[in-house]
Coordinates of C-alpha atoms and ligand atoms in Angstrom, one line a residue:
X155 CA 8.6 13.5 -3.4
X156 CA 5.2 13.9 -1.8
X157 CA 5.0 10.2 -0.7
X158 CA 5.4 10.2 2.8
X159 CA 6.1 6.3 3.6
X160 CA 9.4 5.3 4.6
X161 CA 11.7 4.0 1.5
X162 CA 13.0 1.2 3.6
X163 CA 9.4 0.0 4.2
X164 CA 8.5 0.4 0.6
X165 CA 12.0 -1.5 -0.2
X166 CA 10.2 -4.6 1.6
X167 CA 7.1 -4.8 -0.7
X168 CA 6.2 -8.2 -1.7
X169 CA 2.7 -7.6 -2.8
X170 CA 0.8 -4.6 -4.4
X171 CA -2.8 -4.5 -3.7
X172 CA -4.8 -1.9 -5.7
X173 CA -8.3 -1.0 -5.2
X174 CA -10.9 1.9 -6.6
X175 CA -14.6 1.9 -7.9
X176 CA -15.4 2.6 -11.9
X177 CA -12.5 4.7 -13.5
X178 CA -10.1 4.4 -10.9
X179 CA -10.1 0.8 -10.6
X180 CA -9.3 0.9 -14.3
X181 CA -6.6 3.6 -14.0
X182 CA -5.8 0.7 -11.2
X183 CA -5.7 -1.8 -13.8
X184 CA -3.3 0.0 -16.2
X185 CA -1.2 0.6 -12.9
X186 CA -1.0 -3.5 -12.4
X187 CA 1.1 -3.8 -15.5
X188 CA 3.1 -1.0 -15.4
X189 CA 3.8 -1.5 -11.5
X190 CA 4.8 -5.8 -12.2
X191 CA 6.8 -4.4 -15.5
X192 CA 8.7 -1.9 -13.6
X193 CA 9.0 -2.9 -10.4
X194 CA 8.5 -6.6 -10.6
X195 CA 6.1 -6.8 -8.2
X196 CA 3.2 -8.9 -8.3
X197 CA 0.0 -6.9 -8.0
X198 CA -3.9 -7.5 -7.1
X199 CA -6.6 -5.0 -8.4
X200 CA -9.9 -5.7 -7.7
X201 CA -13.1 -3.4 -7.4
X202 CA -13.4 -1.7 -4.0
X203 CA -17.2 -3.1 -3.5
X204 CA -16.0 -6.7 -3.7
X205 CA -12.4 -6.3 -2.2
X206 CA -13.2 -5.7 1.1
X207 CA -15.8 -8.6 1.4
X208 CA -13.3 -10.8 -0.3
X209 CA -11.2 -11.7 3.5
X210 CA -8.3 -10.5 1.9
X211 CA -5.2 -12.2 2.6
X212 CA -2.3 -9.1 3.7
X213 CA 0.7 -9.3 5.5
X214 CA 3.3 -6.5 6.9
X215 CA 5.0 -7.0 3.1
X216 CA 1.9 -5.6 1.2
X217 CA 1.6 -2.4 -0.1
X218 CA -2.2 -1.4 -0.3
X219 CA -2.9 1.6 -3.2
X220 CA -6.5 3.1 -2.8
X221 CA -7.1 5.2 -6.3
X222 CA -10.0 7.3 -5.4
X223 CA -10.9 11.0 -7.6
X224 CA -12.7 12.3 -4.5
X225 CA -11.1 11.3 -1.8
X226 CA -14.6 10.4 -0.5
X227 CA -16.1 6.9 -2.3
X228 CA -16.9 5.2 0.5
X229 CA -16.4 1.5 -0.8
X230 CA -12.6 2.6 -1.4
X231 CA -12.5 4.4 1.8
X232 CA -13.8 1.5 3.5
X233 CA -11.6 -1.7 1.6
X234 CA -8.6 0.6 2.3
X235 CA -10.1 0.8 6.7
X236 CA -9.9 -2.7 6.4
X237 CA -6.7 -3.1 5.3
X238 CA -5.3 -0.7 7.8
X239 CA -6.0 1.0 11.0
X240 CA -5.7 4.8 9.4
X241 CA -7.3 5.3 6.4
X242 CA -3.7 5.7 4.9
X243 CA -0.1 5.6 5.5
X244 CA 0.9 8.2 2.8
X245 CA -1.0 9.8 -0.1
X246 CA 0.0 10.8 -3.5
X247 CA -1.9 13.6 -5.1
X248 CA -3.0 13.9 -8.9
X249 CA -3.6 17.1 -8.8
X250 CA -5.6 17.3 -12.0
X251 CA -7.8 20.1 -10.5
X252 CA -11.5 19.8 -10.6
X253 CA -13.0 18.1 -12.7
X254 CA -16.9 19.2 -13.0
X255 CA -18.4 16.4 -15.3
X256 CA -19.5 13.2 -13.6
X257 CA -17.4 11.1 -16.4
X258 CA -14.0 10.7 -15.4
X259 CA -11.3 11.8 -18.1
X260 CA -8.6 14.1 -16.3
X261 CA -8.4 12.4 -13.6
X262 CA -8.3 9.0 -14.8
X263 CA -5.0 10.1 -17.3
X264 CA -3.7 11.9 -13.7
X265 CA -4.1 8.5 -12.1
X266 CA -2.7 6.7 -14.5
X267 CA 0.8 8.9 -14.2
X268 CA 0.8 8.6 -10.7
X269 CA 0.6 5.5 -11.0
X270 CA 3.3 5.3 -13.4
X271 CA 5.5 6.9 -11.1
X272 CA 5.2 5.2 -8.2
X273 CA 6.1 1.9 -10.4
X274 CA 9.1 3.4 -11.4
X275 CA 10.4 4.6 -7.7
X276 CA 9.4 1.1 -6.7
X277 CA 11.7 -0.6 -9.3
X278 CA 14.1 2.1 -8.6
X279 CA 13.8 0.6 -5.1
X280 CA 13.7 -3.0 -5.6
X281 CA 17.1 -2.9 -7.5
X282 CA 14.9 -3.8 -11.0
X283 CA 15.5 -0.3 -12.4
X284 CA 19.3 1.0 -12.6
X285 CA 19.0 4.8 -11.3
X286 CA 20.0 6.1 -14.6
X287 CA 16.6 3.7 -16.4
X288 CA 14.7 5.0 -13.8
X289 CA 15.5 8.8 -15.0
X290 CA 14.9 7.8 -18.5
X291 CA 11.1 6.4 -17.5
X292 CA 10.6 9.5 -15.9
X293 CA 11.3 11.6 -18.4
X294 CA 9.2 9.4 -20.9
X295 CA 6.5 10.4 -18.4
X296 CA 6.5 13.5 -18.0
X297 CA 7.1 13.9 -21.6
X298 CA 3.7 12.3 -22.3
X299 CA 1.9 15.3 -21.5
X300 CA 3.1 17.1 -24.6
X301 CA 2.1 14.3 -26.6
X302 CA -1.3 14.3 -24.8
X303 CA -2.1 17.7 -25.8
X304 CA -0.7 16.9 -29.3
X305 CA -3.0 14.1 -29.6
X306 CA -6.2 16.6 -28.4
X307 CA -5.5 18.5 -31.5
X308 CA -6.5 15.7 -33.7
X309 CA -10.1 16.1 -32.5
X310 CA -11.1 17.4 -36.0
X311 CA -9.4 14.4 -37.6
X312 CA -11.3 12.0 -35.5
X313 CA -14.8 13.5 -35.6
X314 CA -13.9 13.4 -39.6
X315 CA -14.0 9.5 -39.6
X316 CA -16.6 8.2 -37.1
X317 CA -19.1 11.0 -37.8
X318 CA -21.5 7.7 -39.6
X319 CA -21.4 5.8 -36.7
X320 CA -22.2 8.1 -33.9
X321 CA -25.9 6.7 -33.6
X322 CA -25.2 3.1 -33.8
X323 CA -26.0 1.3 -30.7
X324 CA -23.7 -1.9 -30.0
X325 CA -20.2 -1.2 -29.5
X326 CA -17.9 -3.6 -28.5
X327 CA -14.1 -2.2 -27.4
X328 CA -11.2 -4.8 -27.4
X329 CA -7.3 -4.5 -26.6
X330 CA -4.9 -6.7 -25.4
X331 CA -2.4 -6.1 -22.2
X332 CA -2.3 -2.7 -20.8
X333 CA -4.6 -1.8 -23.7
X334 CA -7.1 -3.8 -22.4
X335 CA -7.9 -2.0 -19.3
X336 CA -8.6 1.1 -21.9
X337 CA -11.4 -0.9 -23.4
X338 CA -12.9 -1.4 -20.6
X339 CA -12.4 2.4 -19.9
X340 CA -13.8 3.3 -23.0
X341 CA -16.6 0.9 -22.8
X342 CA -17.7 2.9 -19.2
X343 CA -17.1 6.1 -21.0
X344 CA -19.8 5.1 -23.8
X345 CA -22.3 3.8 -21.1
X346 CA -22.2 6.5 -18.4
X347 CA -23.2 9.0 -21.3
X348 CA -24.6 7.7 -24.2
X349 CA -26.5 4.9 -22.5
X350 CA -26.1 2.4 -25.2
X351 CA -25.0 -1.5 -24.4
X352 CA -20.8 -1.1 -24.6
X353 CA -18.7 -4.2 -23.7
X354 CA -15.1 -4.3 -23.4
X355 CA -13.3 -7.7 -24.0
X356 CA -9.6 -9.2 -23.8
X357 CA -9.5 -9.6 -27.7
X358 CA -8.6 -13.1 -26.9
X359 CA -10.7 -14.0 -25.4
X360 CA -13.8 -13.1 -28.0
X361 CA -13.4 -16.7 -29.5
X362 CA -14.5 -18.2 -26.1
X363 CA -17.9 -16.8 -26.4
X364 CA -18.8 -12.9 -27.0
X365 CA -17.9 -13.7 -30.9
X366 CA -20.9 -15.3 -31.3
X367 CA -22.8 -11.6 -30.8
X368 CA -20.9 -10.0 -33.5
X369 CA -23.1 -9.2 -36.7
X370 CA -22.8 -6.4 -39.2
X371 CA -24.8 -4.2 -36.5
X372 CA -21.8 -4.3 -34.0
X373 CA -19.4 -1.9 -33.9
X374 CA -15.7 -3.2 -32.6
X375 CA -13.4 -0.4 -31.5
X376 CA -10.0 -2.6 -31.6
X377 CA -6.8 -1.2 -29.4
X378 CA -3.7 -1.7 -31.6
X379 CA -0.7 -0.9 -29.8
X380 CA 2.6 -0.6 -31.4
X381 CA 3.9 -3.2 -29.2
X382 CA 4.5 -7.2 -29.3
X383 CA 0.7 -8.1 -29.7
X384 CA 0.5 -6.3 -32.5
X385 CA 0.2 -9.2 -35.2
X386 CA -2.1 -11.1 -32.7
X387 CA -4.3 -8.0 -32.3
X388 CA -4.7 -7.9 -36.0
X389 CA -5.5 -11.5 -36.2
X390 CA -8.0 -10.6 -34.0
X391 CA -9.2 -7.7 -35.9
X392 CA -9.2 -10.6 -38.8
X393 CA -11.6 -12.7 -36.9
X394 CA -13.9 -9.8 -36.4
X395 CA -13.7 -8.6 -39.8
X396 CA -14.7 -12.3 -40.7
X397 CA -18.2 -11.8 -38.8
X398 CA -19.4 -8.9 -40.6
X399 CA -18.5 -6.3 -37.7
X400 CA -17.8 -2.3 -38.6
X401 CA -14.3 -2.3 -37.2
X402 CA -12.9 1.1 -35.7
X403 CA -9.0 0.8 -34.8
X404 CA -7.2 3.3 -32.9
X405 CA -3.5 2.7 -33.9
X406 CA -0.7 4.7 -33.4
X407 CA 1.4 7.2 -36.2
X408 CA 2.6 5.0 -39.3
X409 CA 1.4 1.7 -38.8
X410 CA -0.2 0.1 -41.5
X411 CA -1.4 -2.9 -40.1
X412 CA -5.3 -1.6 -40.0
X413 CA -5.6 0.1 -43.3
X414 CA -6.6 -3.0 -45.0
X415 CA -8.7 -4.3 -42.0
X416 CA -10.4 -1.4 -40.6
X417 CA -13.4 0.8 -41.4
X418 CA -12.0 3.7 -39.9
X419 CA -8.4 3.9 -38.7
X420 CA -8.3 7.1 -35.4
X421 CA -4.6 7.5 -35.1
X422 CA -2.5 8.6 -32.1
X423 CA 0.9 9.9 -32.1
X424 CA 3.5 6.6 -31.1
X425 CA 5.0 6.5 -28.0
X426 CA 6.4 4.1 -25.8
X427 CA 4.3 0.9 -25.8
X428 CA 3.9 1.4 -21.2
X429 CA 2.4 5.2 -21.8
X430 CA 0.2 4.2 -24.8
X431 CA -2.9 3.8 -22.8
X432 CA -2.6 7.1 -21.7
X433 CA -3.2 8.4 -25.8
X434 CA -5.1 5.6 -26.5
X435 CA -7.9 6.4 -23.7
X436 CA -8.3 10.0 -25.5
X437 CA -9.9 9.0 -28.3
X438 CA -12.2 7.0 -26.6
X439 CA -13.7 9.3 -24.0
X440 CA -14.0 12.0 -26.6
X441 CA -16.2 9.2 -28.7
X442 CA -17.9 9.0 -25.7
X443 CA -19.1 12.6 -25.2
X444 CA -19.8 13.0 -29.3
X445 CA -22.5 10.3 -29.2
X446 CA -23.7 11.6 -25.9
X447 CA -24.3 15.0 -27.2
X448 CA -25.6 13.5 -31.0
X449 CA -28.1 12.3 -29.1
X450 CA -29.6 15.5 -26.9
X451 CA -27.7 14.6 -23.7
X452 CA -26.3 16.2 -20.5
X453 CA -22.4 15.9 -20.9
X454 CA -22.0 17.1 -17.4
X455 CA -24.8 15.3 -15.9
X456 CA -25.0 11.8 -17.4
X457 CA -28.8 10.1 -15.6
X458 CA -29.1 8.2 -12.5
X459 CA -25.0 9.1 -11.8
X460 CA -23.2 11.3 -8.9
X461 CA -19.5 12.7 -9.3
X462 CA -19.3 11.3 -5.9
X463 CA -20.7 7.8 -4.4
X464 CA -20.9 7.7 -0.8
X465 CA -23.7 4.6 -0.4
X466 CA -22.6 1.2 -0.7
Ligands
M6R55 O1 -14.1 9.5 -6.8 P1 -13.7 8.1 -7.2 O2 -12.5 8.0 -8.1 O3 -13.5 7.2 -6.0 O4 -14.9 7.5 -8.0 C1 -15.0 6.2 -8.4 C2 -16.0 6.1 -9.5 O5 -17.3 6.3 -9.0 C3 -15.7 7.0 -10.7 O6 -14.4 6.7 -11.2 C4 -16.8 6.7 -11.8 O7 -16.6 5.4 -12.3 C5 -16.5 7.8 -12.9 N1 -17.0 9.1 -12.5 C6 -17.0 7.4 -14.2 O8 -16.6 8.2 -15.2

């Protein structure tokens, strides 16, 4: 309700551009598939810091999103200038509420469902969604958030099986689809506070190279969605497993598919496959802050970071 733009301008939407620094550009990410899937729409996302020097090619049909925490990174704010004369035509809220550490974690699951819901009103829109689909997406959303706090309550359970590996130091985080913007997420989350080398990876595309840095010191955190990738994911997990890797899956409620592949299985309630990476990212930022504090640091205050970046 709170976007302001004119539903006859949005109707006209060819193109969805979406730009942001660090976690928002991957809240962004997640937002790409959920905005082509429900709206048909084909999106861009692309990091704020290389967008704007890109000469970005935007016509009247192009819907520009700018996914910012703050309000005030100035690489967004200045992409987004670029783009158009104000700094923008309408703005949607998160309203997550502050959010004192510098690591992103309420906001980004806050971006992620407004993101959500702007793809639905713009399939609702474009004709894609039938009113009465578009009701049942939205209450799939908003239904998440009981599953979210659900899924906190497993913290115990979690800590239970990766207490041994809180002080290794390579992790490597692969998912496939909208699971593997969440890597990547997950991957930032274990750099920004435990300061050891994290990569995030397609898990497809580990055969075209990174495989070759997998030993039995890595540690592989593997995305398994309950979704159509599912048996290619664990073929991946296969060719992991091959190399000598600890694997860690996070899978969802039920499925066995990592029992027999995995070192430690973290589970997360099912839910539809679109909203997964909104459980699956929990896990992974509460990793995060474990090996941060198993090693003596500031959760809060993570070195050489800012909550807000306003240099170039
Ligand atoms: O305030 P913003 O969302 O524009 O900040 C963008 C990034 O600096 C921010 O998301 C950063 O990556 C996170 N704090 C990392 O956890």
């Amino acid at each position: 309700d709170q976007l302001s733009i004119d539903p006859y301008e949005l109707q006209r939407i060819r193109k969805v551009v979406i730009i942001g620094c660090g976690t928002s550009y991957h809240a962004g990410l997640v937002g790409r598939y959920l905005i082509e899937h429900l709206a048909r729409i084909p999106v861009e996302v692309d990091v704020a810091s290389e967008y704007r020097y890109r000469d970005p090619i935007l016509d009247a049909d192009t819907l520009v999103v700018g996914i910012s925490q703050s309000g005030e990174s100035l690489e967004t704010i200045t992409a987004l200038r670029e783009c158009v004369a104000s700094v923008a035509d309408g703005v949607l809220y998160t309203r997550a509420g502050p959010e004192i550490s510098v690591a992103s974690t309420k906001t980004h699951l806050a971006q992620v469902g407004a993101l959500g819901m702007l793809a639905i009103y713009l399939g609702e829109l474009k004709g894609v969604l039938y009113p009465d689909e578009a009701s049942r997406r939205r209450q799939e959303l908003i239904a998440m958030a009981e599953l979210l706090r659900a899924t906190l309550d497993r913290q115990s359970q979690w800590r239970a099986g990766i207490g041994d590996y809180l002080s290794r130091e390579h992790f490597f985080f692969i998912g496939r689809n909208l699971l593997y913007p969440v890597a990547m997420e997950g991957a930032l989350k274990m750099k920004e506070l435990s300061y050891i080398a994290a990569e995030a990876y397609p898990a497809g595309e580990l055969k075209h190279g990174p495989i070759a840095m997998l030993d039995e010191q890595a540690v592989v955190v593997a995305l398994l969605g309950d979704d159509r990738l599912h048996e290619k994911m664990l073929g991946n997990i296969e060719e992991v497993r091959a190399r000598g890797a600890t694997i860690l899956a996070v899978a969802t409620d039920g499925d066995a598919g990592p029992d027999e592949l995995a070192d430690i299985v973290l589970r997360v309630p099912k839910s539809e496959a679109l909203w997964s990476p909104l459980l699956m990212v929990l896990p992974l930022q509460v990793m995060a802050g474990w090996m941060a504090q198993a090693r003596g640091y500031d959760l809060d205050k993570p070195r050489n970071l800012a909550k807000t970046v306003t240099v170039e």
